[in-house]
Coordinates of C-alpha atoms in Angstrom, one line a residue:
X1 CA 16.1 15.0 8.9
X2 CA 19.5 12.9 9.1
X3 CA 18.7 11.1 12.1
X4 CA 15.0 10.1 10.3
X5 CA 17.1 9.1 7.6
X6 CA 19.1 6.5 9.3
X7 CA 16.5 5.5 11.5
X8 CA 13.5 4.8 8.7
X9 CA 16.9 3.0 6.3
X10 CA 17.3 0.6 9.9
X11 CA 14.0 0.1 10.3
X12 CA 13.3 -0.8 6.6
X13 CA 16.3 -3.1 6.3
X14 CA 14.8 -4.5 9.6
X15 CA 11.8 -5.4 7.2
X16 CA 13.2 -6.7 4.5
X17 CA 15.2 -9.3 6.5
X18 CA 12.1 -10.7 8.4
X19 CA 10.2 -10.6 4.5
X20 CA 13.2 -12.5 3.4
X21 CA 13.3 -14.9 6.8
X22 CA 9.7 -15.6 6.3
X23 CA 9.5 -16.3 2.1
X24 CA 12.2 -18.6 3.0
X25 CA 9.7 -20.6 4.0
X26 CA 8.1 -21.2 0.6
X27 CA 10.3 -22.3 -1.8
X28 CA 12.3 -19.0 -2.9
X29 CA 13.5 -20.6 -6.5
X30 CA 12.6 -21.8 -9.7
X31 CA 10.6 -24.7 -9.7
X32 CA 11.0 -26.5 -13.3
X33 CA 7.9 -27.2 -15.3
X34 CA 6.0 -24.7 -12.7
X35 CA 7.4 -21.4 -12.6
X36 CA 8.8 -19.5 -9.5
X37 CA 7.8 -20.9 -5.6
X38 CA 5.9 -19.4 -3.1
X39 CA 8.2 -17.4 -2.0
X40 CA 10.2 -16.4 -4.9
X41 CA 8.7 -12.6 -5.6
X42 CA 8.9 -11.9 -1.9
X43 CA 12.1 -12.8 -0.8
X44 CA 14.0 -11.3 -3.6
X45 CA 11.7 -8.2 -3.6
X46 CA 12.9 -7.8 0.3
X47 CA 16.5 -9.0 -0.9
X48 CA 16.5 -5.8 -3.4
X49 CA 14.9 -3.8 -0.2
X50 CA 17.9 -4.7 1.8
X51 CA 20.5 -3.7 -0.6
X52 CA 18.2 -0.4 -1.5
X53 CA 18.9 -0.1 1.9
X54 CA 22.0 -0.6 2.7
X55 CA 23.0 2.0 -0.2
X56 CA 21.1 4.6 1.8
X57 CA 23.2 3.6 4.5
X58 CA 26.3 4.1 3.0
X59 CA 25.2 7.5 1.4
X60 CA 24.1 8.9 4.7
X61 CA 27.4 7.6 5.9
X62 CA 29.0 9.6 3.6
X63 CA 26.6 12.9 3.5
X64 CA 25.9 12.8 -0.1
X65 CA 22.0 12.4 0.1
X66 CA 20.1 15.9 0.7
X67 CA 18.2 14.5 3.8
X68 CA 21.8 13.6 5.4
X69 CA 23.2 16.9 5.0
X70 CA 20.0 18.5 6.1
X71 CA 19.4 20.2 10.2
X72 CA 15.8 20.5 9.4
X73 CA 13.5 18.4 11.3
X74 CA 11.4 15.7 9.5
X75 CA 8.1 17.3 10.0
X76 CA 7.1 20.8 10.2
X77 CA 3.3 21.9 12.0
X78 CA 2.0 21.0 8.4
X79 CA 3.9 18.0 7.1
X80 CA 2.2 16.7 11.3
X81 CA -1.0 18.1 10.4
X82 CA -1.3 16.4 7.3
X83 CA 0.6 12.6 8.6
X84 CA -2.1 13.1 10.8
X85 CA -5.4 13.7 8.4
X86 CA -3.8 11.3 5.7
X87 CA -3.1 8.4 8.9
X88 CA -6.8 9.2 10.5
X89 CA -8.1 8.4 6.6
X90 CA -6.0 5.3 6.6
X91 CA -7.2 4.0 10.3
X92 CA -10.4 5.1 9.1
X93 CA -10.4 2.9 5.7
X94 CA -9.4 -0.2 7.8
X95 CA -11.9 0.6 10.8
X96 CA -14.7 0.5 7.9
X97 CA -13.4 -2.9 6.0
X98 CA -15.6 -5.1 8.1
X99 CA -18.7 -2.9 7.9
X100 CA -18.6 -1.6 4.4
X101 CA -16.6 -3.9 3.1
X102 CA -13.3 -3.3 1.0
X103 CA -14.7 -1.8 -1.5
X104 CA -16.9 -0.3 0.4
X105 CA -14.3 1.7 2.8
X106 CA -12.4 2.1 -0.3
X107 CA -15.1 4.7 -2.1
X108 CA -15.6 6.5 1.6
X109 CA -12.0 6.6 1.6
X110 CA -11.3 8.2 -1.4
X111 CA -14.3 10.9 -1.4
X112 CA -12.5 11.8 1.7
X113 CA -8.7 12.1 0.2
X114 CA -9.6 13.1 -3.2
X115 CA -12.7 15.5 -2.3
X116 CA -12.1 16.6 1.8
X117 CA -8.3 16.5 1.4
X118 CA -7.2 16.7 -2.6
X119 CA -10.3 19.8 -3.0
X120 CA -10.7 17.8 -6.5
X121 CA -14.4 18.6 -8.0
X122 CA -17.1 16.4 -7.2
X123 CA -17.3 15.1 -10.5
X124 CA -13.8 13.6 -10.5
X125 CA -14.2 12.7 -6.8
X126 CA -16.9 10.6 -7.8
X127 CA -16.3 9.3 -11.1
X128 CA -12.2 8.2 -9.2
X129 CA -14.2 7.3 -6.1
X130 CA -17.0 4.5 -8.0
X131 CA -14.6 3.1 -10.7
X132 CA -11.8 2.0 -8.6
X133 CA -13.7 0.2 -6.3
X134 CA -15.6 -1.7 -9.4
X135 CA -12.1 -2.1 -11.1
X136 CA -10.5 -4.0 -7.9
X137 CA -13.4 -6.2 -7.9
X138 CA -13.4 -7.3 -11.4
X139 CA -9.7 -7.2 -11.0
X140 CA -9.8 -9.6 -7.9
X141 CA -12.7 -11.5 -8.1
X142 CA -12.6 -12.3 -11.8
X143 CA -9.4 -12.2 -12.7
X144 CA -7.2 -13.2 -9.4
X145 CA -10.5 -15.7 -7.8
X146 CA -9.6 -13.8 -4.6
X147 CA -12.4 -12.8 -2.5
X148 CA -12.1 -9.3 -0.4
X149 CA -13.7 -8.9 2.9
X150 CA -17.7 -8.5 2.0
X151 CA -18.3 -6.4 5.9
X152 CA -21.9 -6.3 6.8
X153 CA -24.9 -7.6 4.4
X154 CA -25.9 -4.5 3.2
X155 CA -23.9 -3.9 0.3
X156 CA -24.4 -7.6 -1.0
X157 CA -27.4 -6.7 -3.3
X158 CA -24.2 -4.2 -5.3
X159 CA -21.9 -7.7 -5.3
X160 CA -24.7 -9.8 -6.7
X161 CA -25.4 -7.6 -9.6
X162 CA -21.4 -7.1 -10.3
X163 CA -21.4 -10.6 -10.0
X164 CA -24.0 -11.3 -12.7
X165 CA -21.6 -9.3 -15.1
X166 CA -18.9 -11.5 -14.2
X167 CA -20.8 -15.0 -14.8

């Protein structure tokens, strides 16, 4: 657990740098009469990262954080098993984005976590599993103007008539 500690602190500062390398590319300040650049949300997001970072650092330095004082290892036969059903479900979701689309993969995947993994009712599963999709499509589409991958043309009959609500 202390070594995963350190390790997952490195690699996330690792991160944040390259965010902040990159967002330096976009302006990163306050532009007048427009509002914050490009980069202005990522870079300092990362820059708060890094320092997030560091102070894990420092605390695993000084053993004051539970996982630094800790022999344990980070994952026990069931903290594997399930990195390994909840990571299938995620490879899964992004394996289905160009054939179901997002929102598409999204509703499979959450029947699977909230039904197969979560044992939830079906009731919830499904009521969870059909609004969230609608609500990220109204929420990007409508509001943001961003389209999501649409995968195959089967499910374009379920965009049109969303769409119709939104025009």
């Amino acid at each position: 657990m202390r070594r995963a500690e350190i390790v997952t602190a490195g690699v996330l500062a690792l991160l944040s740098i390259y965010l902040m390398w990159k967002s330096s590319f976009l302006e990163i300040g306050y532009i007048r009469g427009e509002g914050p650049g490009g980069g202005f949300w990522p870079f300092w997001l990362a820059a708060i990262m890094l320092i997030c970072t560091g102070l894990i650092a420092f605390n695993w330095y000084r053993r004051t954080s539970p996982p630094s004082q800790s022999t344990e290892p980070l994952l026990d036969p069931y903290g594997q098993k399930m990195l390994a059903l909840v990571g299938g479900g995620i490879v899964g979701f992004v394996a289905l984005v160009g054939i179901l689309s997002m929102y598409g993969a999204m509703f499979v995947f959450l029947i699977y976590y909230l039904r197969f993994l979560g044992r939830h009712s079906w009731l919830m599963t499904m009521t969870i599993a059909t609004s969230i999709p609608i609500i990220f499509f109204f929420f990007f589409e409508a509001l943001m103007r961003i389209t999501l991958p649409k995968g195959m043309a089967f499910l374009e009959p379920v965009f049109n008539a969303l769409n119709t609500i939104i025009y």
